mmCIF file of N, CA and C and ligand atoms in Angstrom:
data_model
loop_
_atom_site.group_PDB
_atom_site.id
_atom_site.type_symbol
_atom_site.label_atom_id
_atom_site.label_comp_id
_atom_site.label_asym_id
_atom_site.label_seq_id
_atom_site.Cartn_x
_atom_site.Cartn_y
_atom_site.Cartn_z
ATOM 1 N N MET T 13 -5.647 15.883 -104.418
ATOM 2 C CA MET T 13 -6.467 15.231 -103.404
ATOM 3 C C MET T 13 -6.160 15.775 -102.016
ATOM 4 N N LYS T 14 -4.861 15.999 -101.758
ATOM 5 C CA LYS T 14 -4.499 16.497 -100.427
ATOM 6 C C LYS T 14 -5.126 17.852 -100.134
ATOM 7 N N LYS T 15 -5.302 18.651 -101.180
ATOM 8 C CA LYS T 15 -5.874 19.989 -100.960
ATOM 9 C C LYS T 15 -7.391 19.946 -100.874
ATOM 10 N N ILE T 16 -7.975 18.967 -101.532
ATOM 11 C CA ILE T 16 -9.434 18.943 -101.616
ATOM 12 C C ILE T 16 -10.080 18.546 -100.286
ATOM 13 N N VAL T 17 -9.463 17.589 -99.568
ATOM 14 C CA VAL T 17 -10.093 17.091 -98.335
ATOM 15 C C VAL T 17 -10.373 18.209 -97.318
ATOM 16 N N PRO T 18 -9.355 19.021 -96.993
ATOM 17 C CA PRO T 18 -9.672 20.095 -96.031
ATOM 18 C C PRO T 18 -10.728 21.070 -96.542
ATOM 19 N N LEU T 19 -10.727 21.305 -97.851
ATOM 20 C CA LEU T 19 -11.729 22.213 -98.424
ATOM 21 C C LEU T 19 -13.132 21.668 -98.222
ATOM 22 N N VAL T 20 -13.283 20.371 -98.510
ATOM 23 C CA VAL T 20 -14.593 19.751 -98.373
ATOM 24 C C VAL T 20 -15.015 19.776 -96.909
ATOM 25 N N LEU T 21 -14.049 19.480 -96.022
ATOM 26 C CA LEU T 21 -14.368 19.475 -94.599
ATOM 27 C C LEU T 21 -14.815 20.855 -94.122
ATOM 28 N N SER T 22 -14.101 21.905 -94.543
ATOM 29 C CA SER T 22 -14.488 23.217 -94.046
ATOM 30 C C SER T 22 -15.813 23.656 -94.658
ATOM 31 N N ALA T 23 -16.077 23.258 -95.896
ATOM 32 C CA ALA T 23 -17.368 23.587 -96.503
ATOM 33 C C ALA T 23 -18.491 22.909 -95.722
ATOM 34 N N ALA T 24 -18.278 21.648 -95.351
ATOM 35 C CA ALA T 24 -19.287 20.918 -94.589
ATOM 36 C C ALA T 24 -19.511 21.592 -93.236
ATOM 37 N N PHE T 25 -18.427 22.062 -92.633
ATOM 38 C CA PHE T 25 -18.549 22.717 -91.333
ATOM 39 C C PHE T 25 -19.360 24.009 -91.437
ATOM 40 N N VAL T 26 -19.053 24.812 -92.428
ATOM 41 C CA VAL T 26 -19.788 26.061 -92.631
ATOM 42 C C VAL T 26 -21.268 25.756 -92.862
ATOM 43 N N PHE T 27 -21.517 24.734 -93.668
ATOM 44 C CA PHE T 27 -22.894 24.361 -93.960
ATOM 45 C C PHE T 27 -23.632 23.975 -92.676
ATOM 46 N N MET T 28 -22.973 23.167 -91.825
ATOM 47 C CA MET T 28 -23.612 22.731 -90.592
ATOM 48 C C MET T 28 -23.876 23.915 -89.660
ATOM 49 N N ALA T 29 -22.877 24.799 -89.556
ATOM 50 C CA ALA T 29 -23.028 25.954 -88.676
ATOM 51 C C ALA T 29 -24.196 26.814 -89.147
ATOM 52 N N GLU T 30 -24.287 27.034 -90.456
ATOM 53 C CA GLU T 30 -25.374 27.858 -90.976
ATOM 54 C C GLU T 30 -26.719 27.161 -90.818
ATOM 55 N N GLY T 31 -26.702 25.844 -90.988
ATOM 56 C CA GLY T 31 -27.945 25.091 -90.863
ATOM 57 C C GLY T 31 -28.570 25.269 -89.496
ATOM 58 N N ALA T 32 -27.773 25.117 -88.427
ATOM 59 C CA ALA T 32 -28.297 25.250 -87.073
ATOM 60 C C ALA T 32 -28.817 26.663 -86.844
ATOM 61 N N GLY T 33 -28.046 27.671 -87.259
ATOM 62 C CA GLY T 33 -28.460 29.052 -87.075
ATOM 63 C C GLY T 33 -29.767 29.360 -87.784
ATOM 64 N N ALA T 34 -29.883 28.878 -89.020
ATOM 65 C CA ALA T 34 -31.079 29.165 -89.808
ATOM 66 C C ALA T 34 -32.321 28.594 -89.134
ATOM 67 N N GLN T 35 -32.175 27.417 -88.554
ATOM 68 C CA GLN T 35 -33.315 26.797 -87.887
ATOM 69 C C GLN T 35 -33.740 27.619 -86.663
ATOM 70 N N GLU T 36 -32.729 28.028 -85.873
ATOM 71 C CA GLU T 36 -33.030 28.848 -84.695
ATOM 72 C C GLU T 36 -33.660 30.178 -85.106
ATOM 73 N N ASN T 37 -33.129 30.780 -86.160
ATOM 74 C CA ASN T 37 -33.671 32.064 -86.605
ATOM 75 C C ASN T 37 -35.107 31.916 -87.070
ATOM 76 N N ALA T 38 -35.363 30.846 -87.815
ATOM 77 C CA ALA T 38 -36.724 30.639 -88.319
ATOM 78 C C ALA T 38 -37.705 30.431 -87.169
ATOM 79 N N SER T 39 -37.299 29.671 -86.139
ATOM 80 C CA SER T 39 -38.252 29.432 -85.063
ATOM 81 C C SER T 39 -38.428 30.678 -84.198
ATOM 82 N N ALA T 40 -37.372 31.489 -84.044
ATOM 83 C CA ALA T 40 -37.518 32.742 -83.292
ATOM 84 C C ALA T 40 -38.444 33.704 -84.037
ATOM 85 N N LEU T 41 -38.298 33.756 -85.345
ATOM 86 C CA LEU T 41 -39.149 34.633 -86.157
ATOM 87 C C LEU T 41 -40.610 34.231 -86.009
ATOM 88 N N LYS T 42 -40.840 32.926 -85.967
ATOM 89 C CA LYS T 42 -42.199 32.409 -85.810
ATOM 90 C C LYS T 42 -42.757 32.810 -84.433
ATOM 91 N N LEU T 43 -41.924 32.656 -83.383
ATOM 92 C CA LEU T 43 -42.352 33.053 -82.037
ATOM 93 C C LEU T 43 -42.688 34.549 -81.991
ATOM 94 N N ALA T 44 -41.851 35.346 -82.658
ATOM 95 C CA ALA T 44 -42.057 36.799 -82.645
ATOM 96 C C ALA T 44 -43.401 37.167 -83.276
ATOM 97 N N GLY T 45 -43.806 36.396 -84.279
ATOM 98 C CA GLY T 45 -45.119 36.627 -84.888
ATOM 99 C C GLY T 45 -46.238 36.128 -83.981
ATOM 100 N N GLN T 46 -46.021 34.929 -83.458
ATOM 101 C CA GLN T 46 -47.009 34.270 -82.607
ATOM 102 C C GLN T 46 -47.340 35.114 -81.365
ATOM 103 N N TYR T 47 -46.311 35.731 -80.752
ATOM 104 C CA TYR T 47 -46.528 36.490 -79.522
ATOM 105 C C TYR T 47 -46.669 37.993 -79.765
ATOM 106 N N GLY T 48 -46.793 38.378 -81.016
ATOM 107 C CA GLY T 48 -47.109 39.776 -81.311
ATOM 108 C C GLY T 48 -45.939 40.741 -81.214
ATOM 109 N N CYS T 49 -44.720 40.240 -81.048
ATOM 110 C CA CYS T 49 -43.557 41.145 -80.975
ATOM 111 C C CYS T 49 -43.467 41.981 -82.252
ATOM 112 N N THR T 50 -43.770 41.351 -83.389
ATOM 113 C CA THR T 50 -43.579 42.029 -84.672
ATOM 114 C C THR T 50 -44.675 43.061 -84.951
ATOM 115 N N SER T 51 -45.710 43.139 -84.088
ATOM 116 C CA SER T 51 -46.653 44.240 -84.284
ATOM 117 C C SER T 51 -46.069 45.547 -83.737
ATOM 118 N N CYS T 52 -45.071 45.469 -82.879
ATOM 119 C CA CYS T 52 -44.406 46.688 -82.384
ATOM 120 C C CYS T 52 -42.947 46.795 -82.809
ATOM 121 N N HIS T 53 -42.372 45.697 -83.293
ATOM 122 C CA HIS T 53 -40.947 45.711 -83.642
ATOM 123 C C HIS T 53 -40.724 45.197 -85.055
ATOM 124 N N ASN T 54 -39.705 45.771 -85.693
ATOM 125 C CA ASN T 54 -39.222 45.303 -86.978
ATOM 126 C C ASN T 54 -37.705 45.165 -86.837
ATOM 127 N N ALA T 55 -37.089 44.289 -87.620
ATOM 128 C CA ALA T 55 -35.640 44.121 -87.523
ATOM 129 C C ALA T 55 -34.917 45.427 -87.857
ATOM 130 N N GLU T 56 -35.398 46.121 -88.890
ATOM 131 C CA GLU T 56 -34.640 47.241 -89.461
ATOM 132 C C GLU T 56 -35.120 48.620 -89.027
ATOM 133 N N VAL T 57 -36.429 48.780 -88.848
ATOM 134 C CA VAL T 57 -36.958 50.131 -88.609
ATOM 135 C C VAL T 57 -37.693 50.225 -87.280
ATOM 136 N N LYS T 58 -37.699 51.409 -86.704
ATOM 137 C CA LYS T 58 -38.413 51.647 -85.466
ATOM 138 C C LYS T 58 -39.910 51.678 -85.757
ATOM 139 N N LEU T 59 -40.686 50.929 -85.000
ATOM 140 C CA LEU T 59 -42.142 51.034 -85.084
ATOM 141 C C LEU T 59 -42.583 51.660 -83.760
ATOM 142 N N VAL T 60 -43.402 50.944 -82.967
ATOM 143 C CA VAL T 60 -43.701 51.425 -81.613
ATOM 144 C C VAL T 60 -42.447 51.253 -80.747
ATOM 145 N N GLY T 61 -41.805 50.107 -80.904
ATOM 146 C CA GLY T 61 -40.562 49.820 -80.187
ATOM 147 C C GLY T 61 -39.360 49.974 -81.111
ATOM 148 N N PRO T 62 -38.164 49.945 -80.534
ATOM 149 C CA PRO T 62 -36.941 50.119 -81.333
ATOM 150 C C PRO T 62 -36.732 48.973 -82.330
ATOM 151 N N ALA T 63 -36.039 49.279 -83.438
ATOM 152 C CA ALA T 63 -35.643 48.247 -84.397
ATOM 153 C C ALA T 63 -34.770 47.224 -83.672
ATOM 154 N N PHE T 64 -34.998 45.947 -83.955
ATOM 155 C CA PHE T 64 -34.212 44.914 -83.275
ATOM 156 C C PHE T 64 -32.721 45.052 -83.575
ATOM 157 N N LYS T 65 -32.367 45.556 -84.783
ATOM 158 C CA LYS T 65 -30.943 45.777 -85.096
ATOM 159 C C LYS T 65 -30.352 46.844 -84.168
ATOM 160 N N SER T 66 -31.145 47.872 -83.830
ATOM 161 C CA SER T 66 -30.655 48.912 -82.923
ATOM 162 C C SER T 66 -30.447 48.347 -81.527
ATOM 163 N N VAL T 67 -31.358 47.441 -81.102
ATOM 164 C CA VAL T 67 -31.206 46.805 -79.790
ATOM 165 C C VAL T 67 -29.905 45.999 -79.778
ATOM 166 N N ALA T 68 -29.656 45.252 -80.867
ATOM 167 C CA ALA T 68 -28.433 44.444 -80.952
ATOM 168 C C ALA T 68 -27.193 45.331 -80.857
ATOM 169 N N GLU T 69 -27.235 46.496 -81.526
ATOM 170 C CA GLU T 69 -26.080 47.404 -81.492
ATOM 171 C C GLU T 69 -25.868 47.976 -80.090
ATOM 172 N N LYS T 70 -26.972 48.365 -79.456
ATOM 173 C CA LYS T 70 -26.875 49.004 -78.139
ATOM 174 C C LYS T 70 -26.214 48.080 -77.116
ATOM 175 N N TYR T 71 -26.543 46.775 -77.186
ATOM 176 C CA TYR T 71 -26.067 45.862 -76.147
ATOM 177 C C TYR T 71 -24.917 44.972 -76.613
ATOM 178 N N ALA T 72 -24.337 45.264 -77.790
ATOM 179 C CA ALA T 72 -23.239 44.440 -78.306
ATOM 180 C C ALA T 72 -22.119 44.362 -77.275
ATOM 181 N N GLY T 73 -21.675 43.155 -76.973
ATOM 182 C CA GLY T 73 -20.550 42.978 -76.061
ATOM 183 C C GLY T 73 -20.904 43.129 -74.591
ATOM 184 N N GLN T 74 -22.172 43.298 -74.280
ATOM 185 C CA GLN T 74 -22.576 43.449 -72.878
ATOM 186 C C GLN T 74 -23.006 42.086 -72.334
ATOM 187 N N ALA T 75 -22.223 41.562 -71.405
ATOM 188 C CA ALA T 75 -22.389 40.177 -70.983
ATOM 189 C C ALA T 75 -23.738 39.909 -70.315
ATOM 190 N N ASP T 76 -24.259 40.877 -69.582
ATOM 191 C CA ASP T 76 -25.504 40.622 -68.855
ATOM 192 C C ASP T 76 -26.753 41.008 -69.651
ATOM 193 N N ALA T 77 -26.572 41.315 -70.939
ATOM 194 C CA ALA T 77 -27.701 41.812 -71.735
ATOM 195 C C ALA T 77 -28.833 40.791 -71.829
ATOM 196 N N VAL T 78 -28.494 39.500 -72.013
ATOM 197 C CA VAL T 78 -29.553 38.497 -72.187
ATOM 198 C C VAL T 78 -30.453 38.461 -70.958
ATOM 199 N N ASP T 79 -29.856 38.341 -69.777
ATOM 200 C CA ASP T 79 -30.651 38.277 -68.542
ATOM 201 C C ASP T 79 -31.508 39.520 -68.352
ATOM 202 N N MET T 80 -30.871 40.665 -68.563
ATOM 203 C CA MET T 80 -31.583 41.931 -68.365
ATOM 204 C C MET T 80 -32.776 42.013 -69.326
ATOM 205 N N LEU T 81 -32.548 41.644 -70.591
ATOM 206 C CA LEU T 81 -33.611 41.797 -71.589
ATOM 207 C C LEU T 81 -34.705 40.738 -71.432
ATOM 208 N N VAL T 82 -34.345 39.552 -70.958
ATOM 209 C CA VAL T 82 -35.378 38.544 -70.683
ATOM 210 C C VAL T 82 -36.330 39.094 -69.620
ATOM 211 N N LYS T 83 -35.777 39.704 -68.576
ATOM 212 C CA LYS T 83 -36.619 40.298 -67.526
ATOM 213 C C LYS T 83 -37.465 41.435 -68.084
ATOM 214 N N LYS T 84 -36.840 42.247 -68.921
ATOM 215 C CA LYS T 84 -37.549 43.406 -69.472
ATOM 216 C C LYS T 84 -38.719 42.966 -70.348
ATOM 217 N N VAL T 85 -38.506 41.958 -71.214
ATOM 218 C CA VAL T 85 -39.598 41.494 -72.085
ATOM 219 C C VAL T 85 -40.688 40.838 -71.230
ATOM 220 N N THR T 86 -40.302 40.073 -70.218
ATOM 221 C CA THR T 86 -41.280 39.394 -69.374
ATOM 222 C C THR T 86 -42.111 40.389 -68.565
ATOM 223 N N ASN T 87 -41.436 41.364 -67.955
ATOM 224 C CA ASN T 87 -42.126 42.277 -67.033
ATOM 225 C C ASN T 87 -42.560 43.589 -67.675
ATOM 226 N N GLY T 88 -42.046 43.871 -68.870
ATOM 227 C CA GLY T 88 -42.357 45.138 -69.528
ATOM 228 C C GLY T 88 -41.583 46.285 -68.901
ATOM 229 N N GLY T 89 -41.809 47.487 -69.435
ATOM 230 C CA GLY T 89 -41.145 48.655 -68.859
ATOM 231 C C GLY T 89 -40.748 49.647 -69.930
ATOM 232 N N SER T 90 -40.228 50.781 -69.488
ATOM 233 C CA SER T 90 -39.844 51.846 -70.413
ATOM 234 C C SER T 90 -38.527 52.451 -69.947
ATOM 235 N N GLY T 91 -38.069 53.453 -70.662
ATOM 236 C CA GLY T 91 -36.941 54.249 -70.189
ATOM 237 C C GLY T 91 -35.644 54.016 -70.922
ATOM 238 N N ASN T 92 -35.465 52.865 -71.574
ATOM 239 C CA ASN T 92 -34.205 52.655 -72.284
ATOM 240 C C ASN T 92 -34.238 53.230 -73.692
ATOM 241 N N TRP T 93 -35.436 53.402 -74.247
ATOM 242 C CA TRP T 93 -35.571 53.911 -75.603
ATOM 243 C C TRP T 93 -36.495 55.122 -75.666
ATOM 244 N N GLY T 94 -37.143 55.428 -74.606
ATOM 245 C CA GLY T 94 -38.076 56.547 -74.619
ATOM 246 C C GLY T 94 -39.143 56.317 -73.564
ATOM 247 N N ARG T 95 -40.260 57.036 -73.719
ATOM 248 C CA ARG T 95 -41.263 56.982 -72.664
ATOM 249 C C ARG T 95 -42.364 55.983 -72.932
ATOM 250 N N ILE T 96 -42.435 55.456 -74.159
ATOM 251 C CA ILE T 96 -43.476 54.458 -74.453
ATOM 252 C C ILE T 96 -43.081 53.142 -73.773
ATOM 253 N N PRO T 97 -43.955 52.593 -72.931
ATOM 254 C CA PRO T 97 -43.594 51.336 -72.267
ATOM 255 C C PRO T 97 -43.874 50.123 -73.150
ATOM 256 N N MET T 98 -43.062 49.099 -72.999
ATOM 257 C CA MET T 98 -43.388 47.793 -73.589
ATOM 258 C C MET T 98 -44.255 47.068 -72.565
ATOM 259 N N PRO T 99 -45.370 46.469 -73.031
ATOM 260 C CA PRO T 99 -46.191 45.699 -72.087
ATOM 261 C C PRO T 99 -45.458 44.448 -71.598
ATOM 262 N N ALA T 100 -45.909 43.885 -70.479
ATOM 263 C CA ALA T 100 -45.336 42.647 -69.954
ATOM 264 C C ALA T 100 -45.733 41.467 -70.845
ATOM 265 N N HIS T 101 -44.871 40.445 -70.922
ATOM 266 C CA HIS T 101 -45.147 39.244 -71.724
ATOM 267 C C HIS T 101 -44.880 37.974 -70.931
ATOM 268 N N PRO T 102 -45.555 37.787 -69.776
ATOM 269 C CA PRO T 102 -45.288 36.576 -68.989
ATOM 270 C C PRO T 102 -45.734 35.303 -69.722
ATOM 271 N N GLN T 103 -46.692 35.454 -70.634
ATOM 272 C CA GLN T 103 -47.233 34.282 -71.348
ATOM 273 C C GLN T 103 -46.208 33.620 -72.266
ATOM 274 N N VAL T 104 -45.147 34.339 -72.623
ATOM 275 C CA VAL T 104 -44.156 33.772 -73.556
ATOM 276 C C VAL T 104 -43.332 32.674 -72.859
ATOM 277 N N GLY T 105 -43.086 32.836 -71.561
ATOM 278 C CA GLY T 105 -42.330 31.824 -70.811
ATOM 279 C C GLY T 105 -40.835 32.042 -70.930
ATOM 280 N N PRO T 106 -40.057 31.628 -69.919
ATOM 281 C CA PRO T 106 -38.618 31.930 -69.871
ATOM 282 C C PRO T 106 -37.824 31.365 -71.050
ATOM 283 N N GLU T 107 -38.122 30.151 -71.493
ATOM 284 C CA GLU T 107 -37.310 29.561 -72.567
ATOM 285 C C GLU T 107 -37.513 30.272 -73.901
ATOM 286 N N ASN T 108 -38.784 30.497 -74.254
ATOM 287 C CA ASN T 108 -39.057 31.191 -75.511
ATOM 288 C C ASN T 108 -38.569 32.629 -75.455
ATOM 289 N N THR T 109 -38.693 33.256 -74.294
ATOM 290 C CA THR T 109 -38.236 34.642 -74.175
ATOM 291 C C THR T 109 -36.729 34.718 -74.367
ATOM 292 N N LYS T 110 -36.005 33.757 -73.788
ATOM 293 C CA LYS T 110 -34.553 33.741 -73.955
ATOM 294 C C LYS T 110 -34.189 33.524 -75.432
ATOM 295 N N ALA T 111 -34.884 32.603 -76.093
ATOM 296 C CA ALA T 111 -34.620 32.363 -77.517
ATOM 297 C C ALA T 111 -34.877 33.632 -78.324
ATOM 298 N N LEU T 112 -35.958 34.342 -77.987
ATOM 299 C CA LEU T 112 -36.281 35.584 -78.699
ATOM 300 C C LEU T 112 -35.211 36.653 -78.456
ATOM 301 N N VAL T 113 -34.804 36.806 -77.203
ATOM 302 C CA VAL T 113 -33.813 37.842 -76.875
ATOM 303 C C VAL T 113 -32.476 37.539 -77.556
ATOM 304 N N GLU T 114 -32.062 36.265 -77.551
ATOM 305 C CA GLU T 114 -30.793 35.920 -78.208
ATOM 306 C C GLU T 114 -30.855 36.202 -79.703
ATOM 307 N N TRP T 115 -32.031 35.952 -80.269
ATOM 308 C CA TRP T 115 -32.235 36.243 -81.697
ATOM 309 C C TRP T 115 -32.187 37.749 -81.961
ATOM 310 N N VAL T 116 -32.847 38.523 -81.094
ATOM 311 C CA VAL T 116 -32.806 39.981 -81.229
ATOM 312 C C VAL T 116 -31.354 40.468 -81.175
ATOM 313 N N LEU T 117 -30.570 39.893 -80.247
ATOM 314 C CA LEU T 117 -29.178 40.323 -80.098
ATOM 315 C C LEU T 117 -28.297 39.867 -81.265
ATOM 316 N N ARG T 118 -28.775 38.912 -82.070
ATOM 317 C CA ARG T 118 -28.075 38.558 -83.317
ATOM 318 C C ARG T 118 -28.490 39.491 -84.453
ATOM 319 N N GLY T 119 -29.383 40.448 -84.163
ATOM 320 C CA GLY T 119 -29.853 41.364 -85.194
ATOM 321 C C GLY T 119 -31.137 40.898 -85.853
ATOM 322 N N ALA T 120 -31.828 39.917 -85.237
ATOM 323 C CA ALA T 120 -33.116 39.408 -85.715
ATOM 324 C C ALA T 120 -33.105 38.994 -87.180
ATOM 325 N N PRO T 121 -32.126 38.142 -87.581
ATOM 326 C CA PRO T 121 -32.100 37.698 -88.973
ATOM 327 C C PRO T 121 -33.346 36.874 -89.319
ATOM 328 N N SER T 122 -33.827 36.997 -90.561
ATOM 329 C CA SER T 122 -35.028 36.256 -90.952
ATOM 330 C C SER T 122 -34.687 34.843 -91.413
ATOM 331 N N LYS T 123 -33.376 34.546 -91.641
ATOM 332 C CA LYS T 123 -33.000 33.175 -91.941
ATOM 333 C C LYS T 123 -31.551 32.912 -91.528
HETATM 334 C C1 HEC W 321 -47.102 47.097 -77.632
HETATM 335 C C2 HEC W 321 -45.815 47.182 -78.296
HETATM 336 C C3 HEC W 321 -44.728 46.163 -78.002
HETATM 337 C C4 HEC W 321 -44.793 44.789 -78.086
HETATM 338 C C5 HEC W 321 -46.000 43.927 -78.397
HETATM 339 C C6 HEC W 321 -43.455 44.307 -77.837
HETATM 340 N N1 HEC W 321 -42.598 45.337 -77.592
HETATM 341 FE FE1 HEC W 321 -40.617 45.190 -77.208
HETATM 342 N N2 HEC W 321 -40.534 47.193 -76.879
HETATM 343 C C7 HEC W 321 -41.604 48.080 -77.027
HETATM 344 C C8 HEC W 321 -41.174 49.406 -76.599
HETATM 345 C C9 HEC W 321 -42.017 50.678 -76.601
HETATM 346 C C10 HEC W 321 -39.817 49.269 -76.189
HETATM 347 C C11 HEC W 321 -38.884 50.361 -75.611
HETATM 348 C C12 HEC W 321 -38.892 50.257 -74.074
HETATM 349 C C13 HEC W 321 -37.922 51.217 -73.425
HETATM 350 O O1 HEC W 321 -37.817 52.360 -73.849
HETATM 351 O O2 HEC W 321 -37.244 50.807 -72.444
HETATM 352 C C14 HEC W 321 -39.457 47.873 -76.396
HETATM 353 C C15 HEC W 321 -38.190 47.353 -76.145
HETATM 354 C C16 HEC W 321 -37.791 46.056 -76.414
HETATM 355 C C17 HEC W 321 -36.455 45.542 -76.235
HETATM 356 C C18 HEC W 321 -35.256 46.361 -75.722
HETATM 357 C C19 HEC W 321 -35.447 46.573 -74.224
HETATM 358 C C20 HEC W 321 -34.431 47.490 -73.580
HETATM 359 O O3 HEC W 321 -34.592 47.749 -72.370
HETATM 360 O O4 HEC W 321 -33.485 47.950 -74.245
HETATM 361 C C21 HEC W 321 -36.490 44.213 -76.581
HETATM 362 C C22 HEC W 321 -35.340 43.216 -76.536
HETATM 363 C C23 HEC W 321 -37.842 43.910 -76.969
HETATM 364 N N3 HEC W 321 -38.611 45.053 -76.861
HETATM 365 C C24 HEC W 321 -38.268 42.672 -77.378
HETATM 366 C C25 HEC W 321 -39.618 42.342 -77.553
HETATM 367 C C26 HEC W 321 -40.093 40.984 -77.751
HETATM 368 C C27 HEC W 321 -39.208 39.746 -77.839
HETATM 369 C C28 HEC W 321 -41.439 41.049 -77.869
HETATM 370 C C29 HEC W 321 -42.447 39.922 -78.018
HETATM 371 C C30 HEC W 321 -42.478 38.953 -76.953
HETATM 372 C C31 HEC W 321 -41.808 42.478 -77.759
HETATM 373 N N4 HEC W 321 -40.673 43.207 -77.562
HETATM 374 C C32 HEC W 321 -43.094 42.958 -77.852
HETATM 375 C C33 HEC W 321 -42.854 47.779 -77.499
HETATM 376 C C34 HEC W 321 -43.340 46.493 -77.679
#
């Protein structure tokens, strides 16, 4: 019994942590479809824009990446991945854009 309690507790903790993440990932994925991000981006492969996994790798450990990328998605621009510009996305709004960027920086998991 003494060994089982901590095991059950840590299992519950892992479950809760995964539960919250899965919900955030699912809603970010939905936003990415809704706002057309996925017509130019894929998690794994380069389409018109870079693969979201490559974006996550490029900015791993960079503290100001979220702010910089929120501005970039909102205002559009080119030069970090090549000459093709990303169009501006002011319609997404700051909160959804931040949720999308944080998801991209997690590697854009589908669940
Ligand atoms: C019309 C195609 C297109 C659409 C739609 C699009 N992107 Fe992009 N995206 C690009 C291109 C091209 C780049 C590379 C820009 C560069 O080289 O700096 C890019 C770059 C990015 C980057 C990396 C920026 C950097 O400076 O490293 C992120 C993050 C990103 N896109 C997220 C999004 C999100 C979120 C959406 C939806 C709201 C979206 N994109 C919609 C084409 C697109």
